[in-house]
Short mmCIF file of C-alpha atoms and ligand atoms in Angstrom, two decimals:
data_model
loop_
_atom_site.label_atom_id
_atom_site.label_comp_id
_atom_site.label_asym_id
_atom_site.label_seq_id
_atom_site.Cartn_x
_atom_site.Cartn_y
_atom_site.Cartn_z
CA MET A 1 1.46 19.40 9.52
CA LYS A 2 5.17 19.66 9.63
CA ARG A 3 6.32 16.50 11.37
CA LEU A 4 6.12 12.88 10.33
CA GLU A 5 4.55 11.68 13.57
CA GLU A 6 1.58 14.02 13.28
CA ILE A 7 1.10 13.23 9.59
CA GLN A 8 1.17 9.50 10.31
CA GLU A 9 -1.33 9.81 13.13
CA ILE A 10 -3.87 11.83 11.11
CA SER A 11 -3.35 9.74 7.98
CA GLY A 12 -4.12 6.61 9.98
CA LYS A 13 -7.56 8.03 10.73
CA VAL A 14 -8.57 9.76 7.50
CA PHE A 15 -7.40 7.46 4.71
CA PHE A 16 -8.59 4.10 3.55
CA PRO A 17 -5.73 1.83 4.52
CA THR A 18 -5.09 1.14 0.82
CA TYR A 19 -1.36 1.72 0.99
CA ASN A 20 1.35 0.27 3.18
CA ARG A 21 3.48 3.37 3.35
CA TYR A 22 7.06 3.77 4.47
CA ALA A 23 7.67 6.07 7.44
CA ALA A 24 8.56 9.15 5.42
CA ALA A 25 6.65 12.23 4.31
CA MET A 26 8.41 13.60 1.26
CA THR A 27 8.53 17.35 0.83
CA ARG A 28 11.11 18.13 -1.83
CA GLY A 29 13.05 16.54 -4.63
CA GLU A 30 16.16 17.36 -6.58
CA GLY A 31 17.35 15.16 -9.41
CA ALA A 32 17.63 11.61 -8.08
CA TYR A 33 17.20 12.66 -4.44
CA LEU A 34 14.16 13.16 -2.21
CA PHE A 35 13.99 14.96 1.12
CA ASP A 36 11.46 14.39 3.90
CA THR A 37 9.95 16.38 6.78
CA GLU A 38 12.66 15.15 9.14
CA GLY A 39 15.44 16.45 6.92
CA ARG A 40 16.43 12.99 5.73
CA ARG A 41 17.75 12.46 2.20
CA TYR A 42 16.89 9.48 -0.02
CA LEU A 43 18.47 8.23 -3.22
CA ASP A 44 15.40 7.52 -5.34
CA PHE A 45 15.72 4.34 -7.39
CA LEU A 46 11.97 4.13 -7.99
CA SER A 47 11.09 7.63 -9.25
CA GLY A 48 7.50 7.35 -8.05
CA ILE A 49 7.07 3.97 -9.78
CA GLY A 50 8.74 4.96 -13.03
CA VAL A 51 7.10 8.37 -13.28
CA ALA A 52 9.70 11.06 -12.54
CA SER A 53 12.01 9.96 -15.34
CA LEU A 54 13.59 13.42 -15.69
CA GLY A 55 14.24 13.40 -11.95
CA HIS A 56 12.67 15.61 -9.30
CA GLY A 57 12.47 19.38 -9.55
CA HIS A 58 13.46 19.47 -13.22
CA PRO A 59 13.82 23.21 -14.03
CA ALA A 60 12.45 23.14 -17.61
CA LEU A 61 9.52 20.96 -16.58
CA ALA A 62 8.70 23.14 -13.55
CA GLU A 63 8.88 26.26 -15.67
CA ALA A 64 6.60 24.91 -18.40
CA VAL A 65 4.04 23.74 -15.84
CA CYS A 66 4.07 27.08 -13.97
CA GLU A 67 3.80 29.08 -17.16
CA GLN A 68 0.85 27.00 -18.38
CA ALA A 69 -0.86 27.06 -14.96
CA LYS A 70 -0.82 30.85 -15.07
CA ARG A 71 -2.02 30.94 -18.67
CA LEU A 72 -4.80 28.31 -18.65
CA THR A 73 -5.28 25.16 -16.57
CA HIS A 74 -8.45 23.58 -17.91
CA VAL A 75 -11.13 23.98 -20.56
CA SER A 76 -12.30 20.36 -21.23
CA ASN A 77 -12.25 18.60 -24.56
CA LEU A 78 -15.12 20.69 -25.89
CA TYR A 79 -12.38 22.94 -27.27
CA PHE A 80 -8.96 22.57 -28.84
CA MET A 81 -5.89 23.16 -26.70
CA PRO A 82 -2.58 23.98 -28.40
CA PRO A 83 -0.30 21.95 -26.04
CA GLN A 84 -2.55 18.88 -26.39
CA THR A 85 -2.50 18.96 -30.17
CA GLU A 86 1.24 19.55 -30.21
CA LEU A 87 1.89 16.59 -27.91
CA ALA A 88 -0.39 14.28 -29.92
CA ALA A 89 1.44 15.25 -33.10
CA ARG A 90 4.81 14.59 -31.47
CA LEU A 91 3.70 11.21 -30.13
CA THR A 92 2.25 9.95 -33.39
CA GLU A 93 5.37 11.06 -35.21
CA ALA A 94 7.59 9.17 -32.74
CA ALA A 95 5.42 6.03 -32.61
CA SER A 96 4.34 4.13 -35.70
CA LEU A 97 0.74 4.95 -34.74
CA ASP A 98 -1.64 7.56 -36.06
CA ARG A 99 -4.32 8.44 -33.53
CA VAL A 100 -4.25 9.50 -29.89
CA PHE A 101 -6.80 9.49 -27.08
CA PHE A 102 -5.63 11.31 -23.94
CA CYS A 103 -6.65 10.37 -20.42
CA ASN A 104 -5.19 10.72 -16.92
CA SER A 105 -3.81 7.35 -15.87
CA GLY A 106 -2.65 3.96 -17.01
CA ALA A 107 -5.85 2.18 -16.08
CA GLU A 108 -7.84 4.66 -18.15
CA ALA A 109 -5.53 4.20 -21.12
CA ASN A 110 -6.07 0.43 -20.96
CA GLU A 111 -9.83 0.93 -20.55
CA ALA A 112 -9.78 2.90 -23.78
CA ALA A 113 -7.84 0.12 -25.52
CA ILE A 114 -10.28 -2.53 -24.27
CA LYS A 115 -13.27 -0.50 -25.45
CA LEU A 116 -11.62 0.14 -28.82
CA ALA A 117 -10.89 -3.57 -29.37
CA ARG A 118 -14.41 -4.67 -28.45
CA LYS A 119 -16.13 -2.03 -30.53
CA TYR A 120 -13.96 -2.65 -33.58
CA ALA A 121 -14.70 -6.38 -33.45
CA ARG A 122 -18.42 -5.84 -32.91
CA GLU A 123 -18.74 -3.41 -35.81
CA LYS A 124 -16.80 -5.63 -38.18
CA TYR A 125 -17.77 -9.15 -37.07
CA GLY A 126 -20.94 -8.75 -34.99
CA GLU A 127 -21.70 -10.08 -31.52
CA GLY A 128 -19.56 -12.62 -29.64
CA ARG A 129 -16.09 -11.54 -30.67
CA HIS A 130 -15.19 -9.83 -27.41
CA GLU A 131 -12.51 -11.96 -25.76
CA ILE A 132 -9.16 -10.42 -24.86
CA ILE A 133 -6.13 -12.57 -24.16
CA THR A 134 -3.70 -11.28 -21.54
CA LEU A 135 -0.78 -12.85 -19.68
CA GLU A 136 -0.54 -14.56 -16.31
CA ASP A 137 1.20 -12.26 -13.78
CA SER A 138 0.40 -9.23 -15.91
CA PHE A 139 -0.75 -5.95 -14.41
CA HIS A 140 -3.05 -3.60 -16.31
CA GLY A 141 -4.63 -1.40 -13.63
CA ARG A 142 -7.17 -1.13 -10.81
CA THR A 143 -10.46 -0.27 -12.51
CA LEU A 144 -12.90 -3.16 -12.90
CA ALA A 145 -12.10 -3.80 -16.56
CA THR A 146 -8.34 -3.57 -16.04
CA VAL A 147 -8.53 -5.72 -12.89
CA SER A 148 -10.34 -8.27 -15.05
CA ALA A 149 -7.55 -7.98 -17.62
CA THR A 150 -4.82 -8.35 -14.99
CA GLY A 151 -3.38 -11.84 -14.61
CA GLN A 152 -2.90 -11.79 -10.83
CA ALA A 153 -5.45 -13.25 -8.41
CA LYS A 154 -4.57 -10.87 -5.55
CA VAL A 155 -5.87 -7.77 -7.36
CA LYS A 156 -9.21 -9.45 -8.17
CA GLU A 157 -10.06 -10.69 -4.69
CA GLY A 158 -13.48 -9.59 -3.45
CA PHE A 159 -14.55 -7.72 -6.58
CA ALA A 160 -16.52 -10.42 -8.40
CA PRO A 161 -18.36 -10.53 -10.69
CA LEU A 162 -15.61 -9.16 -12.89
CA LEU A 163 -15.91 -8.25 -16.53
CA GLU A 164 -16.19 -11.42 -18.56
CA GLY A 165 -14.12 -12.27 -21.60
CA PHE A 166 -10.55 -12.12 -20.35
CA ILE A 167 -8.35 -15.14 -20.85
CA HIS A 168 -4.91 -15.42 -19.24
CA VAL A 169 -2.10 -17.48 -20.73
CA PRO A 170 1.45 -18.03 -19.42
CA ALA A 171 3.87 -15.26 -20.46
CA GLY A 172 6.20 -16.19 -23.31
CA ASP A 173 4.36 -19.42 -24.20
CA ILE A 174 3.43 -18.97 -27.86
CA ASP A 175 1.67 -22.35 -28.12
CA ALA A 176 -0.58 -21.51 -25.17
CA LEU A 177 -1.43 -18.22 -26.85
CA ARG A 178 -2.15 -19.94 -30.17
CA ARG A 179 -4.49 -22.38 -28.42
CA ALA A 180 -6.33 -19.54 -26.67
CA VAL A 181 -7.08 -17.67 -29.91
CA THR A 182 -10.56 -18.42 -31.27
CA ASP A 183 -13.21 -16.68 -33.38
CA LYS A 184 -14.22 -14.93 -30.17
CA THR A 185 -10.84 -13.21 -29.74
CA CYS A 186 -10.71 -9.48 -30.44
CA ALA A 187 -7.36 -8.56 -28.88
CA VAL A 188 -4.12 -9.68 -27.30
CA MET A 189 -2.92 -7.27 -24.65
CA LEU A 190 0.50 -7.55 -23.03
CA GLU A 191 3.37 -5.68 -21.40
CA PRO A 192 6.62 -6.10 -23.41
CA ILE A 193 8.29 -6.34 -19.98
CA LEU A 194 6.04 -7.46 -17.12
CA GLY A 195 6.73 -4.83 -14.48
CA GLU A 196 4.59 -5.73 -11.47
CA GLY A 197 4.93 -9.35 -12.60
CA GLY A 198 8.61 -9.37 -11.57
CA VAL A 199 10.46 -7.61 -14.42
CA VAL A 200 10.05 -10.41 -16.94
CA VAL A 201 11.33 -9.46 -20.40
CA LEU A 202 9.34 -11.11 -23.19
CA PRO A 203 11.68 -12.41 -25.91
CA ASP A 204 11.74 -10.42 -29.17
CA ALA A 205 10.86 -13.57 -31.12
CA TYR A 206 7.75 -14.07 -28.98
CA LEU A 207 6.55 -10.51 -29.67
CA GLN A 208 7.24 -10.98 -33.39
CA THR A 209 5.18 -14.18 -33.46
CA VAL A 210 2.32 -12.54 -31.54
CA ARG A 211 2.41 -9.73 -34.09
CA LYS A 212 2.11 -12.19 -36.95
CA LEU A 213 -0.64 -14.18 -35.30
CA CYS A 214 -2.69 -11.03 -34.62
CA SER A 215 -2.28 -9.81 -38.22
CA GLU A 216 -3.40 -13.16 -39.63
CA ARG A 217 -6.60 -13.17 -37.56
CA ASP A 218 -7.40 -9.42 -37.58
CA ILE A 219 -6.91 -9.33 -33.81
CA LEU A 220 -5.74 -6.10 -32.19
CA PHE A 221 -2.24 -6.34 -30.74
CA VAL A 222 -2.26 -4.00 -27.73
CA VAL A 223 1.05 -3.25 -26.00
CA ASP A 224 0.80 -1.85 -22.49
CA GLU A 225 3.86 0.42 -22.29
CA ILE A 226 2.61 2.28 -19.24
CA GLN A 227 5.66 1.30 -17.19
CA VAL A 228 8.29 0.67 -19.87
CA GLY A 229 7.49 3.29 -22.52
CA MET A 230 8.88 6.82 -22.83
CA GLY A 231 12.55 5.86 -22.83
CA ARG A 232 12.66 3.56 -19.79
CA THR A 233 14.31 0.68 -21.69
CA GLY A 234 16.71 2.78 -23.77
CA LYS A 235 14.37 2.98 -26.74
CA LEU A 236 11.46 5.40 -26.77
CA PHE A 237 9.07 2.42 -26.67
CA ALA A 238 10.03 -1.04 -25.40
CA HIS A 239 8.39 -2.94 -28.29
CA GLN A 240 10.83 -1.24 -30.67
CA TRP A 241 13.55 -3.61 -29.44
CA ALA A 242 11.64 -6.39 -31.21
CA GLY A 243 11.23 -4.32 -34.36
CA ILE A 244 7.45 -4.72 -34.31
CA GLU A 245 4.60 -2.28 -34.77
CA PRO A 246 1.60 -2.83 -32.50
CA ASP A 247 -1.98 -1.86 -33.40
CA VAL A 248 -2.53 -0.10 -30.11
CA MET A 249 -0.20 1.21 -27.42
CA THR A 250 -1.04 2.54 -23.97
CA LEU A 251 1.12 5.04 -22.09
CA ALA A 252 0.96 6.84 -18.76
CA LYS A 253 3.42 6.89 -15.82
CA ALA A 254 6.49 8.72 -17.20
CA MET A 255 4.55 10.50 -19.91
CA GLY A 256 3.67 13.59 -17.87
CA GLY A 257 6.98 13.75 -15.98
CA GLY A 258 5.04 13.61 -12.71
CA LEU A 259 1.72 15.10 -13.80
CA PRO A 260 -1.23 12.75 -14.39
CA LEU A 261 -1.32 11.99 -18.09
CA GLY A 262 -2.14 8.85 -20.03
CA ALA A 263 -2.74 8.01 -23.67
CA MET A 264 -4.03 5.32 -25.94
CA LEU A 265 -2.50 5.35 -29.42
CA ALA A 266 -3.74 3.32 -32.36
CA ARG A 267 -3.37 2.80 -36.09
CA GLU A 268 -5.41 4.83 -38.57
CA LYS A 269 -7.43 1.69 -39.32
CA TYR A 270 -9.20 2.02 -35.94
CA ALA A 271 -9.73 5.79 -36.02
CA ASP A 272 -13.47 5.72 -36.75
CA VAL A 273 -14.27 3.14 -34.08
CA LEU A 274 -14.26 5.75 -31.35
CA ALA A 275 -16.60 8.16 -33.11
CA ALA A 276 -17.87 11.36 -31.46
CA GLY A 277 -19.77 10.55 -28.28
CA SER A 278 -18.48 6.98 -27.91
CA HIS A 279 -15.73 7.71 -25.39
CA GLY A 280 -14.34 10.68 -23.50
CA SER A 281 -12.69 12.23 -20.48
CA THR A 282 -13.18 15.54 -18.69
CA PHE A 283 -9.56 16.02 -17.67
CA GLY A 284 -7.87 13.90 -20.35
CA GLY A 285 -5.08 15.78 -22.10
CA ASN A 286 -5.25 18.68 -19.66
CA PRO A 287 -3.05 21.51 -21.00
CA VAL A 288 -0.82 21.66 -17.90
CA ALA A 289 -0.13 17.91 -18.07
CA CYS A 290 0.47 18.15 -21.82
CA ARG A 291 3.00 20.97 -21.39
CA ALA A 292 4.85 18.68 -18.99
CA GLY A 293 4.53 15.89 -21.56
CA LEU A 294 6.12 18.08 -24.20
CA VAL A 295 9.13 18.73 -21.96
CA VAL A 296 9.43 14.97 -21.35
CA MET A 297 9.34 14.33 -25.12
CA ASP A 298 11.96 17.05 -25.70
CA HIS A 299 14.35 15.05 -23.53
CA VAL A 300 13.56 11.37 -23.98
CA ALA A 301 13.02 11.34 -27.75
CA ASP A 302 16.70 12.00 -28.22
CA GLY A 303 19.39 9.52 -29.25
CA SER A 304 22.05 10.56 -26.75
CA PHE A 305 19.55 10.58 -23.87
CA LEU A 306 18.51 7.03 -24.77
CA ASP A 307 22.16 5.98 -25.10
CA HIS A 308 22.66 7.19 -21.53
CA VAL A 309 19.75 5.00 -20.37
CA VAL A 310 21.31 1.96 -22.07
CA GLU A 311 24.72 2.76 -20.59
CA MET A 312 23.44 3.17 -17.02
CA GLY A 313 21.38 0.00 -17.41
CA GLU A 314 24.48 -1.93 -18.48
CA LEU A 315 26.43 -0.52 -15.54
CA ILE A 316 23.73 -1.65 -13.07
CA HIS A 317 23.57 -5.11 -14.67
CA ALA A 318 27.37 -5.43 -14.53
CA ARG A 319 27.44 -4.45 -10.85
CA PHE A 320 24.71 -6.91 -9.84
CA ASN A 321 26.20 -9.68 -11.94
CA GLY A 322 29.47 -8.96 -10.14
CA MET A 323 27.70 -9.18 -6.78
CA ALA A 324 26.02 -12.44 -7.84
CA ALA A 325 29.46 -14.04 -7.78
CA ARG A 326 29.82 -13.04 -4.12
CA PHE A 327 26.25 -13.46 -2.93
CA GLY A 328 24.71 -16.82 -3.77
CA PHE A 329 21.14 -15.65 -3.18
CA ILE A 330 21.24 -13.44 -6.30
CA GLU A 331 19.71 -15.73 -8.93
CA GLU A 332 19.28 -13.49 -11.94
CA VAL A 333 19.59 -9.88 -13.06
CA ARG A 334 16.97 -8.96 -15.64
CA GLY A 335 15.34 -6.04 -17.39
CA ARG A 336 16.28 -3.66 -20.15
CA GLY A 337 17.75 -0.19 -19.79
CA LEU A 338 16.62 1.31 -16.50
CA ILE A 339 13.96 -1.17 -15.48
CA VAL A 340 15.96 -3.65 -13.46
CA GLY A 341 14.83 -6.72 -11.55
CA VAL A 342 17.18 -8.66 -9.33
CA LYS A 343 15.69 -12.09 -8.68
CA LEU A 344 16.71 -13.41 -5.29
CA SER A 345 16.29 -16.84 -3.74
CA VAL A 346 15.16 -15.11 -0.53
CA PRO A 347 12.28 -12.69 0.13
CA CYS A 348 13.32 -9.10 -0.56
CA LYS A 349 10.98 -7.31 1.85
CA GLU A 350 13.61 -7.08 4.60
CA ILE A 351 16.27 -5.88 2.15
CA VAL A 352 13.98 -3.13 0.88
CA ALA A 353 13.21 -2.05 4.46
CA ARG A 354 16.92 -1.91 5.32
CA ALA A 355 17.66 0.05 2.14
CA PHE A 356 15.00 2.56 3.17
CA GLU A 357 16.66 2.95 6.57
CA LYS A 358 19.93 3.64 4.77
CA GLY A 359 18.29 6.23 2.52
CA LEU A 360 17.83 4.18 -0.66
CA LEU A 361 14.43 3.72 -2.27
CA VAL A 362 13.87 0.45 -4.16
CA ASN A 363 10.96 -1.97 -4.03
CA CYS A 364 9.96 -5.57 -4.26
CA THR A 365 7.67 -7.37 -6.70
CA GLN A 366 6.55 -10.98 -6.66
CA GLU A 367 8.05 -11.44 -3.15
CA SER A 368 11.63 -11.99 -4.27
CA VAL A 369 12.39 -9.62 -7.13
CA LEU A 370 14.16 -6.43 -6.11
CA ARG A 371 12.95 -3.82 -8.59
CA MET A 372 14.62 -0.59 -9.63
CA LEU A 373 13.12 2.17 -11.78
CA PRO A 374 15.53 5.07 -11.23
CA PRO A 375 15.08 8.44 -12.93
CA LEU A 376 16.52 8.14 -16.44
CA ILE A 377 18.90 11.03 -15.68
CA ILE A 378 20.68 8.91 -13.06
CA SER A 379 24.48 9.35 -13.01
CA GLU A 380 27.28 6.82 -12.70
CA LYS A 381 28.07 8.21 -9.25
CA GLU A 382 24.50 7.63 -8.10
CA VAL A 383 24.53 4.09 -9.46
CA GLU A 384 27.70 3.39 -7.46
CA GLU A 385 26.08 4.88 -4.35
CA MET A 386 23.12 2.50 -4.76
CA VAL A 387 25.48 -0.46 -5.29
CA GLU A 388 27.43 0.42 -2.14
CA ILE A 389 24.30 0.60 0.02
CA LEU A 390 22.89 -2.66 -1.32
CA SER A 391 26.13 -4.63 -1.16
CA ASP A 392 26.44 -3.48 2.46
CA ILE A 393 22.99 -4.94 3.15
CA PHE A 394 23.71 -8.09 1.13
CA LYS A 395 26.72 -8.81 3.36
CA ASP A 396 24.31 -9.36 6.28
CA THR A 397 21.77 -11.31 4.22
CA VAL A 398 21.74 -15.09 4.18
C1 PLP B 1 1.08 1.25 -13.41
C2 PLP B 1 0.58 0.41 -14.49
C3 PLP B 1 -0.77 0.45 -14.91
C4 PLP B 1 -1.80 1.28 -14.20
O1 PLP B 1 -1.52 2.64 -14.23
P1 PLP B 1 -2.30 3.65 -13.24
O2 PLP B 1 -1.82 5.00 -13.68
O3 PLP B 1 -1.89 3.30 -11.84
O4 PLP B 1 -3.74 3.45 -13.46
C5 PLP B 1 -1.13 -0.33 -15.98
N1 PLP B 1 -0.25 -1.10 -16.62
C6 PLP B 1 1.05 -1.16 -16.26
C7 PLP B 1 1.99 -2.02 -17.03
C8 PLP B 1 1.50 -0.43 -15.17
O5 PLP B 1 2.78 -0.51 -14.79
#
């Protein structure tokens, strides 16, 4: 299967039509660029939905993965694995959290957090304290529990009955959250920046108040950093901008640099809740994925790397704010570091399609928010290339 046409034809027959894919079959990547079967080159401002944060074909990452694949690929969690332990130690040292559970995806990380919160509350307070408050327009995954947690109707459609006990409140509205908290509440779970929800940055003061509220009521404060953790915002974890310490944090996407790897981290206080036999994963913390994770940590847990993320984020914001003066349909530029949302007053589907034709990969959330999640190693030159392509398209947009 060497040509796009053939791949498209067969794919149309053998896959569930779950994904609306662009007409490209990617075969190779190098830094911020992807190449397809037809020899076309794309500037990747999505990095596989915020996953390939070190860019494509990173030599140190490829080498570590190859070396580990030759040495040992899988043994299950019946045994210790040196790379897994090393990565867990590195993560707990970098985060203000003490315990790690490894899994393979974001949804699984959030599942672990949901199970932890419910079990902690049951053991300490007995039955009935199982409600979890999440935000409207949030996204927490595609498993049944995380679909129930998600605050968007479109992901729930057709899957009822969902898991009970999830309450959604408007993002950023502290009074609504206060009203929703009862003796039945065991956790508040939120994304510090709502990614799929349209790149909505929650104010630091809001996060600080949620922190306080959760501490007062012994409610677990769970931050879903699956999209914005691991350096994406210019700090290792996005909640650090608010100077808070959550009780639980979930990670995935960028954590394995392209390999499937997720994690749920929590404070020491909750360590015994997930006792032996209460939770688990066959693949979770696979040594190959963890070797990749160690390379990612080597790079992103570094001050000058994070400074670069901040700098490139500021450059992108400055360019779009500049364009907003010329193009009236640009309403707002938002985000932090290298998660950028450009809110338009027009639908962005057409703009994204035209960008694809011109060899630029971006996407669209909430109908009218142009979203960018470039590799964190993006250069000034590549930012300018993206700006040139988009401003060209904007000229023809009304
Ligand atoms: C992507 C994402 C998830 C789900 O991760 P999967 O690896 O697709 O299961 C959960 N929460 C947030 C904030 C995400 O961006």
